[in-house]
Amino acid sequence: MQQIAIGIDLGGTQVRAALVDEKGSLIARREELTDADGGPDRILSQIRALSDELLAAVNPAGVAGIGVSAPGPIDTVSGIATSIPTLSGFVDFPLRAELQQRFPFPVSLEHDGIAAAIGEWTFGAGRGVENLIYVTVSTGIGGGVIADGRVLRGRKGMAAHIGHMSVVPDGELCPCGNRGCFEAYGSGTAFTRRARARAAECSETTLGRSGDDIHSRDVFAAARAGDALANALIDEEAEILGRGFTSLIHIFSPDMLVMGGGLSNEFDRLQPGIQAYIAQRAMPGFKDVRIVRAALGQNSGLIGAAALVFLAESVRPDAPSLVAGLR
Ligand SMILES: [Zn+2]
């Protein structure tokens, strides 16, 4: 019988749910705005309601489990959320146990960055490689690492909080509370902040002239129209990302680095600058590591959450066929 899994991508803005088959195909999906101030019971009700909608159309006997991707930091070994900055009330909250109480099949819980890395590794741009770094560049910066053919989880399952590498002593304030993190310079939020500041002091740009707020897509549109400041801002962003990625490549020696998140919508414009920085600055043996776009787009985490179920299944001795199906 065809096995399917439910993937849940719990984010600060949206809760998304999907039915995913063993090949990583989305069979159906639902989403709604996260009630981020609603507290854990409300969030769990949202997850349950979206899942019930999806399950209404399928034979429950074919459902192998549910995988949940959640923002961190979460101790995924104990299943307890010590504190989730983007969701109120998740303080020392036993998230996995509470989820398990609401579903009759196995629940897997993973960090959003690691879940997305698993999605790209099993069903996306990184199929078949042994070593991969996934980096999402969006409101923040996060990621996950696959090393030697295994998911790198680290102590408490909290590995790969890539956005919080310190890159500038006493630098820009980061949402984590520290200063000078990679995220505080390379994220989409940091990019638009720079764009607003620089547009305000530049008389020869179209950016911000309409009086509307400047978003990332406006900068890329202006750049395509030949705006010099917009192009300079993007080149600078590519260099910042290149600097962070070069450190990651030196540490983990991946076969590839997969870039996802909102800014990867403009991957084609950013990639040459990132790759040029790496070619110039990385040590000789690392210069040829490719930066590739996430193949699953904005669904890396959603499909990765479902893939958790199949990975958990595949280590069971009674389910060897799933291993071949996955890898
Ligand atoms: Zn930080």
Short mmCIF file of C-alpha atoms and ligand atoms in Angstrom, two decimals:
data_model
loop_
_atom_site.label_atom_id
_atom_site.label_comp_id
_atom_site.label_asym_id
_atom_site.label_seq_id
_atom_site.Cartn_x
_atom_site.Cartn_y
_atom_site.Cartn_z
CA MET A 1 0.00 0.00 0.00
CA GLN A 2 1.16 3.49 -0.86
CA GLN A 3 2.36 5.20 2.32
CA ILE A 4 1.72 8.87 2.85
CA ALA A 5 2.80 11.29 5.54
CA ILE A 6 1.50 14.55 6.87
CA GLY A 7 4.03 17.37 6.90
CA ILE A 8 3.45 20.42 9.05
CA ASP A 9 5.48 23.61 8.65
CA LEU A 10 4.78 25.73 11.70
CA GLY A 11 6.07 29.23 11.05
CA GLY A 12 5.69 32.59 12.70
CA THR A 13 3.45 33.77 9.86
CA GLN A 14 1.74 30.66 8.49
CA VAL A 15 0.89 27.14 9.54
CA ARG A 16 1.09 24.92 6.48
CA ALA A 17 0.08 21.28 6.20
CA ALA A 18 0.47 18.82 3.36
CA LEU A 19 -0.08 15.22 2.45
CA VAL A 20 3.12 13.93 0.88
CA ASP A 21 3.78 10.56 -0.74
CA GLU A 22 6.97 8.47 -0.57
CA LYS A 23 8.34 10.18 -3.68
CA GLY A 24 8.03 13.60 -2.06
CA SER A 25 5.07 14.70 -4.16
CA LEU A 26 2.51 17.01 -2.60
CA ILE A 27 -0.90 15.33 -2.78
CA ALA A 28 -2.81 18.10 -1.06
CA ARG A 29 -2.04 21.10 1.08
CA ARG A 30 -3.73 23.56 3.42
CA GLU A 31 -2.50 26.69 5.13
CA GLU A 32 -3.69 29.47 7.36
CA LEU A 33 -2.20 32.42 9.21
CA THR A 34 -0.48 31.46 12.45
CA ASP A 35 -2.24 32.76 15.53
CA ALA A 36 1.19 33.63 16.92
CA ASP A 37 -0.21 35.26 20.05
CA GLY A 38 -2.82 32.55 20.62
CA GLY A 39 -0.65 30.32 22.78
CA PRO A 40 0.25 26.64 22.46
CA ASP A 41 -3.30 25.21 22.74
CA ARG A 42 -4.52 27.43 19.93
CA ILE A 43 -1.52 26.56 17.70
CA LEU A 44 -2.02 22.85 18.34
CA SER A 45 -5.70 23.24 17.42
CA GLN A 46 -4.66 24.88 14.16
CA ILE A 47 -2.32 21.97 13.36
CA ARG A 48 -5.01 19.46 14.25
CA ALA A 49 -7.71 21.19 12.19
CA LEU A 50 -5.53 21.47 9.06
CA SER A 51 -4.49 17.82 9.41
CA ASP A 52 -8.09 16.69 9.84
CA GLU A 53 -9.06 18.48 6.63
CA LEU A 54 -6.34 16.63 4.76
CA LEU A 55 -7.07 13.29 6.40
CA ALA A 56 -10.76 13.46 5.52
CA ALA A 57 -9.90 12.57 1.92
CA VAL A 58 -7.57 9.59 2.52
CA ASN A 59 -7.57 6.09 3.97
CA PRO A 60 -6.08 6.51 7.48
CA ALA A 61 -4.43 3.09 7.21
CA GLY A 62 -2.04 4.54 4.63
CA VAL A 63 -0.80 7.34 6.87
CA ALA A 64 2.68 6.49 8.18
CA GLY A 65 2.92 9.45 10.55
CA ILE A 66 3.16 13.18 10.97
CA GLY A 67 6.30 15.27 10.84
CA VAL A 68 6.36 18.76 12.30
CA SER A 69 8.86 21.48 11.44
CA ALA A 70 8.93 24.22 14.07
CA PRO A 71 10.93 27.37 14.68
CA GLY A 72 13.61 27.03 17.30
CA PRO A 73 15.36 26.78 19.47
CA ILE A 74 13.67 23.55 20.46
CA ASP A 75 15.28 20.62 22.26
CA THR A 76 14.21 17.97 19.76
CA VAL A 77 15.83 15.21 21.83
CA SER A 78 13.45 15.78 24.75
CA GLY A 79 10.75 17.34 22.56
CA ILE A 80 10.51 20.39 24.80
CA ALA A 81 10.36 23.95 23.48
CA THR A 82 12.30 26.03 25.98
CA SER A 83 11.39 29.30 24.30
CA ILE A 84 10.23 30.15 20.76
CA PRO A 85 10.74 33.89 20.18
CA THR A 86 8.23 34.05 17.30
CA LEU A 87 5.37 32.23 19.09
CA SER A 88 4.07 33.34 22.46
CA GLY A 89 3.58 30.90 25.32
CA PHE A 90 5.97 28.19 24.14
CA VAL A 91 8.10 28.33 27.27
CA ASP A 92 9.25 24.95 28.59
CA PHE A 93 6.37 23.49 26.61
CA PRO A 94 6.37 19.72 25.92
CA LEU A 95 5.59 20.17 22.23
CA ARG A 96 6.20 16.65 20.94
CA ALA A 97 4.24 15.01 23.79
CA GLU A 98 1.33 17.41 23.29
CA LEU A 99 1.34 16.75 19.55
CA GLN A 100 1.48 13.00 20.11
CA GLN A 101 -1.61 13.19 22.33
CA ARG A 102 -3.56 14.64 19.43
CA PHE A 103 -2.68 12.10 16.74
CA PRO A 104 -3.08 8.33 16.51
CA PHE A 105 0.17 7.84 14.54
CA PRO A 106 3.87 8.56 15.20
CA VAL A 107 4.90 12.21 15.53
CA SER A 108 8.36 13.48 14.54
CA LEU A 109 9.56 16.94 15.53
CA GLU A 110 12.39 18.86 13.88
CA HIS A 111 13.85 22.34 13.66
CA ASP A 112 12.72 24.25 10.60
CA GLY A 113 16.23 24.61 9.17
CA ILE A 114 17.08 20.94 9.62
CA ALA A 115 13.67 19.88 8.25
CA ALA A 116 14.24 21.95 5.11
CA ALA A 117 17.73 20.47 4.72
CA ILE A 118 16.18 16.99 4.93
CA GLY A 119 13.57 18.00 2.34
CA GLU A 120 16.21 19.13 -0.15
CA TRP A 121 18.39 16.10 0.61
CA THR A 122 15.71 13.46 0.18
CA PHE A 123 13.54 15.00 -2.53
CA GLY A 124 15.17 18.20 -3.81
CA ALA A 125 18.43 19.66 -5.08
CA GLY A 126 20.63 17.44 -2.91
CA ARG A 127 19.35 13.99 -3.79
CA GLY A 128 22.11 11.42 -3.68
CA VAL A 129 24.83 13.58 -2.10
CA GLU A 130 26.54 12.69 1.17
CA ASN A 131 27.30 16.21 2.34
CA LEU A 132 25.03 19.19 2.04
CA ILE A 133 24.43 22.52 3.72
CA TYR A 134 21.01 24.10 3.39
CA VAL A 135 20.73 27.82 4.13
CA THR A 136 17.47 29.74 4.13
CA VAL A 137 17.85 33.47 3.58
CA SER A 138 14.58 35.10 4.44
CA THR A 139 13.33 37.25 7.34
CA GLY A 140 16.18 35.57 9.22
CA ILE A 141 18.88 33.08 8.29
CA GLY A 142 18.66 29.42 9.27
CA GLY A 143 19.83 26.10 8.02
CA GLY A 144 20.66 22.47 8.35
CA VAL A 145 23.63 20.23 7.65
CA ILE A 146 23.83 16.74 6.19
CA ALA A 147 27.29 15.30 6.93
CA ASP A 148 28.63 11.90 5.84
CA GLY A 149 25.15 10.85 4.74
CA ARG A 150 23.52 11.65 8.08
CA VAL A 151 21.51 14.49 9.50
CA LEU A 152 23.71 16.55 11.83
CA ARG A 153 21.60 17.33 14.89
CA GLY A 154 24.12 18.05 17.64
CA ARG A 155 23.41 18.46 21.34
CA LYS A 156 19.67 18.77 22.00
CA GLY A 157 19.12 18.56 18.23
CA MET A 158 19.97 22.23 17.92
CA ALA A 159 22.82 22.15 15.38
CA ALA A 160 23.11 24.52 12.42
CA HIS A 161 21.76 27.78 13.81
CA ILE A 162 23.78 29.24 10.96
CA GLY A 163 22.32 32.73 11.25
CA HIS A 164 23.95 33.26 14.60
CA MET A 165 27.59 32.87 13.63
CA SER A 166 29.26 36.01 14.95
CA VAL A 167 30.76 37.94 12.05
CA VAL A 168 31.20 41.51 13.36
CA PRO A 169 32.32 42.31 16.92
CA ASP A 170 29.69 44.53 18.61
CA GLY A 171 27.96 44.85 15.25
CA GLU A 172 24.28 45.19 14.34
CA LEU A 173 21.73 43.94 16.85
CA CYS A 174 20.34 40.49 15.97
CA PRO A 175 16.82 39.28 16.90
CA CYS A 176 18.54 36.63 19.06
CA GLY A 177 19.77 39.36 21.40
CA ASN A 178 23.41 39.18 20.40
CA ARG A 179 25.24 41.65 18.18
CA GLY A 180 27.07 41.08 14.94
CA CYS A 181 25.43 37.79 13.83
CA PHE A 182 25.48 36.69 10.17
CA GLU A 183 21.67 37.04 10.19
CA ALA A 184 21.92 40.70 11.26
CA TYR A 185 23.82 41.41 8.01
CA GLY A 186 22.75 38.83 5.45
CA SER A 187 19.01 38.30 6.03
CA GLY A 188 16.30 39.76 3.83
CA THR A 189 15.42 42.02 6.76
CA ALA A 190 18.96 43.38 6.93
CA PHE A 191 19.04 43.78 3.14
CA THR A 192 15.89 45.93 3.06
CA ARG A 193 17.08 47.90 6.09
CA ARG A 194 20.26 48.82 4.21
CA ALA A 195 18.25 49.63 1.10
CA ARG A 196 15.98 52.06 3.00
CA ALA A 197 18.90 53.80 4.70
CA ARG A 198 20.97 54.15 1.54
CA ALA A 199 18.04 55.21 -0.66
CA ALA A 200 17.27 58.00 1.80
CA GLU A 201 20.71 59.50 1.34
CA CYS A 202 21.08 58.91 -2.41
CA SER A 203 19.68 61.43 -4.88
CA GLU A 204 20.24 59.30 -7.99
CA THR A 205 18.05 56.29 -7.31
CA THR A 206 14.43 55.42 -8.05
CA LEU A 207 14.26 53.39 -4.82
CA GLY A 208 11.76 54.81 -2.36
CA ARG A 209 10.80 57.70 -4.64
CA SER A 210 7.16 56.58 -4.75
CA GLY A 211 6.96 57.15 -1.01
CA ASP A 212 6.12 53.47 -0.43
CA ASP A 213 8.16 51.25 1.84
CA ILE A 214 11.06 49.45 0.11
CA HIS A 215 10.89 45.64 -0.03
CA SER A 216 13.46 43.18 -1.40
CA ARG A 217 11.54 42.71 -4.64
CA ASP A 218 11.59 46.49 -5.25
CA VAL A 219 15.38 46.52 -5.05
CA PHE A 220 15.69 43.68 -7.57
CA ALA A 221 13.15 45.32 -9.89
CA ALA A 222 15.04 48.63 -9.75
CA ALA A 223 18.30 46.81 -10.41
CA ARG A 224 16.84 45.18 -13.51
CA ALA A 225 15.81 48.64 -14.71
CA GLY A 226 19.44 49.76 -14.38
CA ASP A 227 19.38 51.55 -11.02
CA ALA A 228 23.00 51.81 -9.85
CA LEU A 229 22.28 51.93 -6.12
CA ALA A 230 20.00 48.89 -6.33
CA ASN A 231 22.68 46.94 -8.18
CA ALA A 232 25.31 47.97 -5.64
CA LEU A 233 23.05 46.86 -2.76
CA ILE A 234 22.55 43.46 -4.36
CA ASP A 235 26.26 43.02 -5.07
CA GLU A 236 26.94 43.85 -1.43
CA GLU A 237 24.31 41.32 -0.28
CA ALA A 238 25.90 38.65 -2.48
CA GLU A 239 29.28 39.41 -0.93
CA ILE A 240 27.90 39.17 2.62
CA LEU A 241 26.27 35.84 1.80
CA GLY A 242 29.47 34.71 0.08
CA ARG A 243 31.45 35.51 3.21
CA GLY A 244 29.14 33.46 5.45
CA PHE A 245 28.89 30.62 2.97
CA THR A 246 32.70 30.49 2.62
CA SER A 247 33.01 29.91 6.37
CA LEU A 248 30.38 27.16 6.23
CA ILE A 249 32.09 25.49 3.28
CA HIS A 250 35.42 25.51 5.11
CA ILE A 251 33.87 23.97 8.23
CA PHE A 252 31.68 21.26 6.69
CA SER A 253 33.19 20.61 3.24
CA PRO A 254 29.81 20.02 1.57
CA ASP A 255 29.23 18.65 -1.92
CA MET A 256 26.93 21.63 -2.41
CA LEU A 257 25.29 24.47 -0.56
CA VAL A 258 21.56 24.78 -1.21
CA MET A 259 20.07 28.23 -0.83
CA GLY A 260 16.37 28.62 -0.03
CA GLY A 261 14.12 31.21 1.57
CA GLY A 262 12.56 34.37 0.18
CA LEU A 263 15.78 35.81 -1.27
CA SER A 264 16.33 32.63 -3.29
CA ASN A 265 13.50 33.91 -5.53
CA GLU A 266 16.27 36.15 -6.88
CA PHE A 267 18.87 33.39 -6.90
CA ASP A 268 19.95 34.00 -10.50
CA ARG A 269 20.92 37.59 -9.69
CA LEU A 270 22.69 36.74 -6.40
CA GLN A 271 24.44 33.49 -7.29
CA PRO A 272 27.23 34.86 -9.54
CA GLY A 273 28.35 37.30 -6.83
CA ILE A 274 28.25 34.62 -4.14
CA GLN A 275 30.14 32.16 -6.32
CA ALA A 276 32.72 34.81 -7.30
CA TYR A 277 33.39 35.59 -3.64
CA ILE A 278 33.93 31.91 -2.89
CA ALA A 279 36.21 31.49 -5.91
CA GLN A 280 38.27 34.45 -4.74
CA ARG A 281 38.39 33.82 -0.99
CA ALA A 282 37.96 30.12 -0.24
CA MET A 283 41.01 27.91 0.11
CA PRO A 284 42.00 26.14 -3.13
CA GLY A 285 40.33 22.81 -2.37
CA PHE A 286 36.99 24.50 -1.66
CA LYS A 287 36.63 26.99 -4.51
CA ASP A 288 34.55 24.69 -6.72
CA VAL A 289 31.72 24.02 -4.23
CA ARG A 290 28.50 24.89 -6.01
CA ILE A 291 25.77 27.12 -4.63
CA VAL A 292 22.43 25.87 -5.95
CA ARG A 293 18.86 27.01 -5.57
CA ALA A 294 16.48 24.99 -3.40
CA ALA A 295 14.58 22.73 -5.79
CA LEU A 296 11.48 22.55 -3.61
CA GLY A 297 11.15 26.33 -3.43
CA GLN A 298 9.18 27.46 -0.42
CA ASN A 299 8.12 23.85 0.29
CA SER A 300 11.53 22.53 1.44
CA GLY A 301 10.45 22.56 5.09
CA LEU A 302 6.95 21.26 4.45
CA ILE A 303 8.15 18.31 2.38
CA GLY A 304 11.13 17.82 4.71
CA ALA A 305 8.74 17.53 7.66
CA ALA A 306 6.91 14.73 5.87
CA ALA A 307 10.24 13.14 4.90
CA LEU A 308 11.04 12.84 8.62
CA VAL A 309 8.28 10.26 8.83
CA PHE A 310 9.72 8.18 5.99
CA LEU A 311 13.25 8.45 7.40
CA ALA A 312 11.97 7.24 10.78
CA GLU A 313 10.10 4.44 9.01
CA SER A 314 13.11 3.49 6.94
CA VAL A 315 15.22 2.64 9.99
CA ARG A 316 12.64 0.10 11.07
CA PRO A 317 13.68 -3.41 10.05
CA ASP A 318 10.15 -4.15 8.79
CA ALA A 319 10.18 -1.36 6.25
CA PRO A 320 13.26 -1.84 4.04
CA SER A 321 11.45 -0.87 0.83
CA LEU A 322 11.18 2.72 1.97
CA VAL A 323 14.96 3.07 2.10
CA ALA A 324 15.22 2.29 -1.59
CA GLY A 325 12.31 4.59 -2.31
CA LEU A 326 13.93 7.49 -0.55
CA ARG A 327 17.59 7.43 -1.44
ZN ZN B 1 21.84 36.18 16.33
#
